[in-house]
Coordinates of C-alpha atoms in Angstrom, one line a residue:
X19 CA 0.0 0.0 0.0
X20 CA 1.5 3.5 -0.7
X21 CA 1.2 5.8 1.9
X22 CA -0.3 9.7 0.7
X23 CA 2.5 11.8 0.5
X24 CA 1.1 14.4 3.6
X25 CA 1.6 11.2 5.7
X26 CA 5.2 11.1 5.2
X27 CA 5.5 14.9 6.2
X28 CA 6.7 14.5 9.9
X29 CA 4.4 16.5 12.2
X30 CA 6.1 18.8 14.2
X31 CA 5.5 18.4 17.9
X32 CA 3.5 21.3 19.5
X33 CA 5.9 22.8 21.8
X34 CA 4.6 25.0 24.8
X35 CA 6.9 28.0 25.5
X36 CA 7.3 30.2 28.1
X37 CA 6.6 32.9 26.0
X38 CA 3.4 31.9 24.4
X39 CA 2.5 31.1 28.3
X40 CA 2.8 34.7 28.7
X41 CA 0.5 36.0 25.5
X42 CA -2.6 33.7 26.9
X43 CA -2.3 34.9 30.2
X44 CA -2.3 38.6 28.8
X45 CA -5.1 37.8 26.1
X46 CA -7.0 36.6 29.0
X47 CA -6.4 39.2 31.3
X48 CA -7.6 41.6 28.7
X49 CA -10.8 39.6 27.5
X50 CA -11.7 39.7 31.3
X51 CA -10.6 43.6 31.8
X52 CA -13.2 44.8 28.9
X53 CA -15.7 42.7 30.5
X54 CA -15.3 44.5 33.7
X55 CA -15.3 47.8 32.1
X56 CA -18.4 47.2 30.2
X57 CA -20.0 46.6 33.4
X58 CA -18.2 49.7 35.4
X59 CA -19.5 51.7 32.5
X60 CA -22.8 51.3 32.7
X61 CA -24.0 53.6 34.9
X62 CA -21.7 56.5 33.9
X63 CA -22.3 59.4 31.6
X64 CA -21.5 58.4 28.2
X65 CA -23.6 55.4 27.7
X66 CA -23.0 51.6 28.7
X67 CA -19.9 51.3 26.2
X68 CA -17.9 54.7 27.0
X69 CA -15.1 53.1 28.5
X70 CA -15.6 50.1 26.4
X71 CA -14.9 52.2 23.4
X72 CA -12.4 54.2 24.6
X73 CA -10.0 51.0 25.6
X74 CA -11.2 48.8 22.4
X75 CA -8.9 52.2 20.6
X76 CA -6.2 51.7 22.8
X77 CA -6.0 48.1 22.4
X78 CA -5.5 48.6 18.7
X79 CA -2.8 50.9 19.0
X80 CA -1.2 48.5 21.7
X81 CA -1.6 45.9 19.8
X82 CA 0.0 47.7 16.6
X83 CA 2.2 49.2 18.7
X84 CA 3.4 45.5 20.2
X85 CA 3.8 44.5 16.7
X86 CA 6.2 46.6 15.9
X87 CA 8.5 46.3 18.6
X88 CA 7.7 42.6 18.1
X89 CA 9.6 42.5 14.8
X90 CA 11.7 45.3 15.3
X91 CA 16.0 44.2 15.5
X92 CA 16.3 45.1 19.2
X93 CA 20.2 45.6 19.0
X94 CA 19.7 48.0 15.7
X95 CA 17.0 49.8 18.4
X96 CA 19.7 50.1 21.2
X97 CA 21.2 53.1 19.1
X98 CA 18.4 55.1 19.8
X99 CA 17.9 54.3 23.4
X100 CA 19.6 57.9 24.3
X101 CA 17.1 59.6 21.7
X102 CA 14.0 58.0 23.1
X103 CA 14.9 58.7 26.7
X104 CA 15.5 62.3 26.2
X105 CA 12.6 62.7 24.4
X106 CA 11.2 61.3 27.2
X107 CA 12.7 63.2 29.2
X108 CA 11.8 66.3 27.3
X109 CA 8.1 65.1 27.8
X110 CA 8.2 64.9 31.9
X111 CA 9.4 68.6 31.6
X112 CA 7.0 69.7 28.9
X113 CA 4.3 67.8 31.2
X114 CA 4.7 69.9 33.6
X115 CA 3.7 73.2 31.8
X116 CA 0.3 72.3 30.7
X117 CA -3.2 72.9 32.4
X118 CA -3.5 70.7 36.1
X119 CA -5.7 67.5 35.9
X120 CA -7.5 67.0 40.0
X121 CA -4.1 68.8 40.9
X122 CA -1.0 66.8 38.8
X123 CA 0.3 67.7 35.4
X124 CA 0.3 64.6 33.7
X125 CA -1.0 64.6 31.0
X126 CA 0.4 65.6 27.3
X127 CA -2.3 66.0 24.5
X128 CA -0.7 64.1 21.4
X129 CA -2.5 64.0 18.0
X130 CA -6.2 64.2 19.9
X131 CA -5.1 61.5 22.6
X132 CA -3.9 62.6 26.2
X133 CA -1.2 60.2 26.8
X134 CA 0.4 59.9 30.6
X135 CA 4.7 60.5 29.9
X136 CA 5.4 59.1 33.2
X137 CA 3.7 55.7 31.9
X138 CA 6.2 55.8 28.9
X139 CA 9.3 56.9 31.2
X140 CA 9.0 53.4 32.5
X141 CA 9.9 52.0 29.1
X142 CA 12.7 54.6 28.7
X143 CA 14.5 54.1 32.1
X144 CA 14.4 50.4 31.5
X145 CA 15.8 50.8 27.9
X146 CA 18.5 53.0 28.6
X147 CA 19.6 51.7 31.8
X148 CA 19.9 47.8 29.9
X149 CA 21.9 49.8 27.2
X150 CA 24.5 51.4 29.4
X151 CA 25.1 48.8 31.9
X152 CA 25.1 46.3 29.2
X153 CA 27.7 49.3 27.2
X154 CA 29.9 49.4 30.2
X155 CA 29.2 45.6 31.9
X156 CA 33.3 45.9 32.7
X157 CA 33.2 48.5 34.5
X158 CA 30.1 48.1 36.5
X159 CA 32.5 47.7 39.9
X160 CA 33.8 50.8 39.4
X161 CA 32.1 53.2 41.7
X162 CA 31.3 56.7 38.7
X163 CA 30.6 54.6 36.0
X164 CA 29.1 51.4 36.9
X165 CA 27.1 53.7 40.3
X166 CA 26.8 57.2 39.7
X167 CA 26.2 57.6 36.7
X168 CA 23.3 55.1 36.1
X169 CA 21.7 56.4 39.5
X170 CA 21.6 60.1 38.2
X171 CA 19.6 58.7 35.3
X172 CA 17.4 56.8 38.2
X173 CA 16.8 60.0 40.2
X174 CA 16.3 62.5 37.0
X175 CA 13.7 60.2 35.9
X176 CA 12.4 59.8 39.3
X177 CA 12.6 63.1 40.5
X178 CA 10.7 64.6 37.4
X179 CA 7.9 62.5 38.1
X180 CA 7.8 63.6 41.7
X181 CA 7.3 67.1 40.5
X182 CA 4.2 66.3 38.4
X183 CA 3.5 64.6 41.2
X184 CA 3.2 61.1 40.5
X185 CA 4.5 59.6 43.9
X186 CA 3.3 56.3 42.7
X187 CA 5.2 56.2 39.7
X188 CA 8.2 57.6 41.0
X189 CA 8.7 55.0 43.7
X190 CA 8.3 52.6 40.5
X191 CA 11.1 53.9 38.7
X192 CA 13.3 53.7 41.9
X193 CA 12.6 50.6 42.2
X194 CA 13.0 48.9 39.3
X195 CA 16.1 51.1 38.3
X196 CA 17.9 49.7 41.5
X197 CA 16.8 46.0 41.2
X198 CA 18.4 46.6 37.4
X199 CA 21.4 47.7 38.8
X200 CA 22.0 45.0 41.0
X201 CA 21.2 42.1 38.7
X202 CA 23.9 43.7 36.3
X203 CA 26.3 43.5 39.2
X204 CA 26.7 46.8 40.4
X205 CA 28.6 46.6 44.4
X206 CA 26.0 45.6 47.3
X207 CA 28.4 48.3 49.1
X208 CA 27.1 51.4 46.9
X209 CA 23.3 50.1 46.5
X210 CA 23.0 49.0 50.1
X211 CA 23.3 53.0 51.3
X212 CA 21.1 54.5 47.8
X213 CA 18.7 51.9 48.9
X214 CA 18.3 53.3 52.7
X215 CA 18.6 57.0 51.4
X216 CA 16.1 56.5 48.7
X217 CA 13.8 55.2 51.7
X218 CA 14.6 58.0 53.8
X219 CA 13.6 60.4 50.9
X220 CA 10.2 58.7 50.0
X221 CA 9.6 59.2 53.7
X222 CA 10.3 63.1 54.5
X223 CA 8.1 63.7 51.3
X224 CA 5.3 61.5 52.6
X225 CA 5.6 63.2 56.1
X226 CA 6.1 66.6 54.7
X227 CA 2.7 65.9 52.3
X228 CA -0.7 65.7 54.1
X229 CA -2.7 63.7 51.7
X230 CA 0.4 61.0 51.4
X231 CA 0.5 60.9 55.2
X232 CA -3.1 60.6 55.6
X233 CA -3.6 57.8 53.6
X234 CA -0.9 55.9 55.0
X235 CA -2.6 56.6 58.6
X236 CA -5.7 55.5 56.9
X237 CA -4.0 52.4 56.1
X238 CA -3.3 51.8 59.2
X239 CA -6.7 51.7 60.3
X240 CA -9.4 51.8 57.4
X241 CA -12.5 51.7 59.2
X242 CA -11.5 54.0 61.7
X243 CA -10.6 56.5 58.3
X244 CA -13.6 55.0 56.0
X245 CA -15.3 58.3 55.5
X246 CA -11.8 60.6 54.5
X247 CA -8.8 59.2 53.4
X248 CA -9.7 55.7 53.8
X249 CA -13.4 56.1 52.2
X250 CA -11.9 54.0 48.9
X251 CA -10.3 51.2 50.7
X252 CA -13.0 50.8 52.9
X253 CA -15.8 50.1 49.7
X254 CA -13.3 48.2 48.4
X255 CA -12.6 45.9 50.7
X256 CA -17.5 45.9 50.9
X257 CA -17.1 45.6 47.4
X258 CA -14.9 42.0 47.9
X259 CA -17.6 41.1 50.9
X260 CA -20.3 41.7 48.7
X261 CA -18.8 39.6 46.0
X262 CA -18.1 36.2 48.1
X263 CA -17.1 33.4 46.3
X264 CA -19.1 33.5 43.1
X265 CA -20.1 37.3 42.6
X266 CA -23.5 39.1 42.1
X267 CA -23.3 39.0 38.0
X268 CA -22.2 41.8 35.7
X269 CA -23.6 44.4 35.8
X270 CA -24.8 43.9 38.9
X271 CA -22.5 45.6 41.2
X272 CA -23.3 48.1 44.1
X273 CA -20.0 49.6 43.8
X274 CA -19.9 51.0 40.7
X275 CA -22.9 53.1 41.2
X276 CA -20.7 56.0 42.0
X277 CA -19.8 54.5 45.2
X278 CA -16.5 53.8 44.8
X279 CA -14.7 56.9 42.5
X280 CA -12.2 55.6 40.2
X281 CA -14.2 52.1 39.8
X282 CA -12.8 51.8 35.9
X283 CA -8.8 52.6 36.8
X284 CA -7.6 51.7 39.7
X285 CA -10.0 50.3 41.6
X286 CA -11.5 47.8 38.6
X287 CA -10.2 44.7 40.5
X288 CA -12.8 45.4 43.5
X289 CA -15.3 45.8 40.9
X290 CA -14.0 42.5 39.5
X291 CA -14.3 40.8 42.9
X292 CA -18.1 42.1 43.7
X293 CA -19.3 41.0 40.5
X294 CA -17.5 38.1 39.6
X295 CA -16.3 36.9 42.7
X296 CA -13.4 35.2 44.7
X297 CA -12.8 32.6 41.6
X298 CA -11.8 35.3 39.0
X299 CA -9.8 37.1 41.4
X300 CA -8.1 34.6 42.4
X301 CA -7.8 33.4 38.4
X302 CA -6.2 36.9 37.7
X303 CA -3.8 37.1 40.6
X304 CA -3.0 33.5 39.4
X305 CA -2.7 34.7 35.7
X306 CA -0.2 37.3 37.1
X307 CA 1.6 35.0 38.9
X308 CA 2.3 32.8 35.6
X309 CA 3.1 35.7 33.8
X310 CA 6.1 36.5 36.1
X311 CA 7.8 32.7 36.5
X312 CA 7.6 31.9 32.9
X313 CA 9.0 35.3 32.5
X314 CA 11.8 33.8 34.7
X315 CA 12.2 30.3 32.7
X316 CA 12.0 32.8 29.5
X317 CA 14.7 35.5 30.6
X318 CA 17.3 32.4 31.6
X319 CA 17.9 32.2 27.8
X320 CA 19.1 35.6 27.1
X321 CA 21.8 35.8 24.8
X322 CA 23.4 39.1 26.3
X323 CA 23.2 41.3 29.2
X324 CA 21.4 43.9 27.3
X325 CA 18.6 42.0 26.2
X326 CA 18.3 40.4 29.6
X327 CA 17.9 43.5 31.8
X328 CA 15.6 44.6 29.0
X329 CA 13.4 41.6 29.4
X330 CA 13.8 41.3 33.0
X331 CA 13.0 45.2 33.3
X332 CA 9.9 44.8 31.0
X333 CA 8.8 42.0 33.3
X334 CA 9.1 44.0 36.8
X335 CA 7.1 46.4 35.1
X336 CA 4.4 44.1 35.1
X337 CA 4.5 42.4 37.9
X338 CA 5.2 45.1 40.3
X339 CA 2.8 47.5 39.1
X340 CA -0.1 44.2 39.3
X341 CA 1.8 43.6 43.0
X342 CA 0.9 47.1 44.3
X343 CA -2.5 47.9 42.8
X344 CA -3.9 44.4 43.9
X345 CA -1.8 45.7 47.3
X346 CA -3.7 48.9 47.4
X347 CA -7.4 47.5 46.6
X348 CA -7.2 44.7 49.4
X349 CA -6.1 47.0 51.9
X350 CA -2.6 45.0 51.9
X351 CA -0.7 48.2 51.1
X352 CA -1.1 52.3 51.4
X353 CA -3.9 54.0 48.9
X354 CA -1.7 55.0 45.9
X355 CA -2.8 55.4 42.1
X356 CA -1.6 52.7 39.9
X357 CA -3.4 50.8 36.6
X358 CA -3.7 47.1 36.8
X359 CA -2.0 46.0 33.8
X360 CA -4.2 44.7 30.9
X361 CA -7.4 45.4 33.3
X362 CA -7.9 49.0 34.1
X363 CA -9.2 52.1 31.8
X364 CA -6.1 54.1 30.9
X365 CA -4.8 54.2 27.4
X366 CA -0.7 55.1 28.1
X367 CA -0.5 52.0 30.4
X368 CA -2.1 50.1 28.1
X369 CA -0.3 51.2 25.3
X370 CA 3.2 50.5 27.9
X371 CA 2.0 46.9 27.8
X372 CA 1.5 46.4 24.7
X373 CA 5.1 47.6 24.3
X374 CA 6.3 45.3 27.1
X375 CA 5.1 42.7 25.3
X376 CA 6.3 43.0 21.9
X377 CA 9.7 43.3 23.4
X378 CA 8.7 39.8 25.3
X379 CA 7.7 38.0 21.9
X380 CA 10.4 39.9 19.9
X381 CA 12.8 37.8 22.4
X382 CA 11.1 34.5 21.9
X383 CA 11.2 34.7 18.1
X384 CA 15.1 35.7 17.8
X385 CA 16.5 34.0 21.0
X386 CA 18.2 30.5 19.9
X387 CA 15.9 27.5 21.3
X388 CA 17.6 25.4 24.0
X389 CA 18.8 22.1 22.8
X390 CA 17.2 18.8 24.4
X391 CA 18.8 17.8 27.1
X392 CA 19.6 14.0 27.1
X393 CA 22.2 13.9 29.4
X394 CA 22.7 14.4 33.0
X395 CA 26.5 15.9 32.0
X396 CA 24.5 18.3 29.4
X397 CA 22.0 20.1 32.2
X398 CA 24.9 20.4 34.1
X399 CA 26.6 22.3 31.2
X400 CA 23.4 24.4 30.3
X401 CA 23.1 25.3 34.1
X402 CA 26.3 26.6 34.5

């Protein structure tokens, strides 16, 4: 018997990778996000599908905008990483110059859109600072170059946040810029005293700011501050009781009834845990979670110290930004602004994450595949 020729086409085995782990987390995270804000919309002036709208237009620019980066050379990119971060950088001080939004300047209008710079200064830190250290990884012991220098680009970023103020974002930047510098081997002796300084900073400018320390005193005890600074945790954490373990439907939320301000941003996962429940927030903090370790198995195979602290930066963004909104809404940490990635209204972050992860897929498409490992002698190779 002759056998058709498309049976003696070997298939090629499906192979699961970190990577594409990653994407259907995110394309889940979204699908449920525009869910949720169909439902926070409802009762808002606008119509049941303002917000809807609005973030459907985002999500094709981040999309598009993920695309590009997707298939874009990242080393032929690394010789603009100076140009985009001062025009960043030029943005953060324009910023500051136009008309106060509920008391920050934040917002730049840009061909009809209002996009948020300090969302796209996260980018630009990360993509400089993987250029530089990676530029000068022989040097990095050496206390001007591989130190000082890298943390004056930490604090101009940060501090021009501050001014807008974005306190939030600013701690961000810190953060990430620091954790950057240590896993490109910058000395434990220089970052040990930036770190404590950097605390000591954040903390005069909270104590020196009443709203900041209100809301941290509010943190400390929410029902005791549940009708001033603490009046957002407080339905927050009704919203989540009201919820239980399977929600009250879409659509059928309390909360969003003008209860709780800033339902659609930064406050969408309490809306999220009213209507849907203990099961889908404990499926997105899981999605998170899965996001972040296959970003580890993914960012083990990175050919170079550039594209690693890029990668590795792109996923801190993520997770720590998911780590202190889901903080903030559960009462877990002090009331501060941030998006949920993929979830909340906001077109710049979600324009920011599409970018993120572009960069992740660009990496999975031009990083070399690891070779099976057959031999005990081999893992031992590949681990070291």
């Amino acid at each position: 018997m002759v056998s058709s020729p498309s049976a003696a086409v070997p298939r090629r085995p499906l192979t699961i990778t970190p990577a594409s782990v990653i994407v259907v987390c995110v394309v889940a995270l979204v699908s449920i996000g525009l869910a949720v804000l169909f439902s926070a919309s409802s009762p808002l002036k606008g119509g049941p599908y303002a917000f809807l709208y609005k973030q459907l237009i985002f999500l094709a620019l981040a999309i598009g905008a993920g695309w590009l980066i997707a298939i874009a050379d990242l080393e032929q990119l690394r010789k603009f990483a100076w140009v985009a971060a001062g025009l960043v950088l030029f943005g953060l001080v324009l910023v500051l110059f136009t008309r106060p939004v509920n008391g920050s300047r934040r917002w730049l209008g840009v061909g009809g859109l209002g996009l948020q710079i300090s969302e796209f200064a996260k980018l630009a830190l990360v993509f400089a600072l993987a250029h530089y250290l990676a530029l000068n990884q022989s040097r990095l012991h050496d206390f001007w170059r591989g130190f000082v220098l890298p943390l004056a680009w930490i604090g101009l970023f940060a501090g021009l946040v501050i001014v807008e103020p974005d306190f939030g974002a600013a701690l961000l930047l810190g953060t990430i810029g620091l954790l950057l510098l240590f896993l490109a081997g910058a000395r434990l002796k220089f970052l040990l005293p930036s770190i404590g300084l950097a605390l000591l900073g954040f903390g005069l400018l909270v104590l020196a700011n009443p709203v900041r320390l209100q809301r941290v005193l509010s943190f400390l005890d929410p029902e005791a501050n549940r009708q001033g600074a603490g009046y957002q945790p407080w339905q927050a954490l009704l919203a989540f009781a009201a919820g239980g373990v399977d929600g009250v439907g879409l659509g059928n939320g309390r909360q969003q009834n003008a209860f709780l301000p800033e339902a659609h941003t930064d406050y969408i996962f309490a809306i999220l845990g009213e209507e849907l429940g203990l099961i889908f927030t404990l499926l997105v903090v899981a999605l998170f979670v899965t996001i972040f370790v296959a970003g580890l198995m993914h960012v083990r195979r990175a050919p170079n110290l550039f594209q690693f602290l890029l990668v590795t930066g792109s996923l801190l963004l993520i997770s720590l930004q998911a780590i202190i909104n889901l903080g903030v809404v559960t009462s877990l940490l002090p009331s501060k602004g941030m998006s949920l990635p993929f979830i909340s209204a906001g077109g710049s972050n979600l324009l920011l994450m599409g970018l993120l992860v572009g960069i992740i897929i660009n990496t999975a498409r031009t990083w070399e595949r690891p070779k099976p490992l057959v031999r005990k002698r081999a893992l031992t190779e590949v681990v070291a």
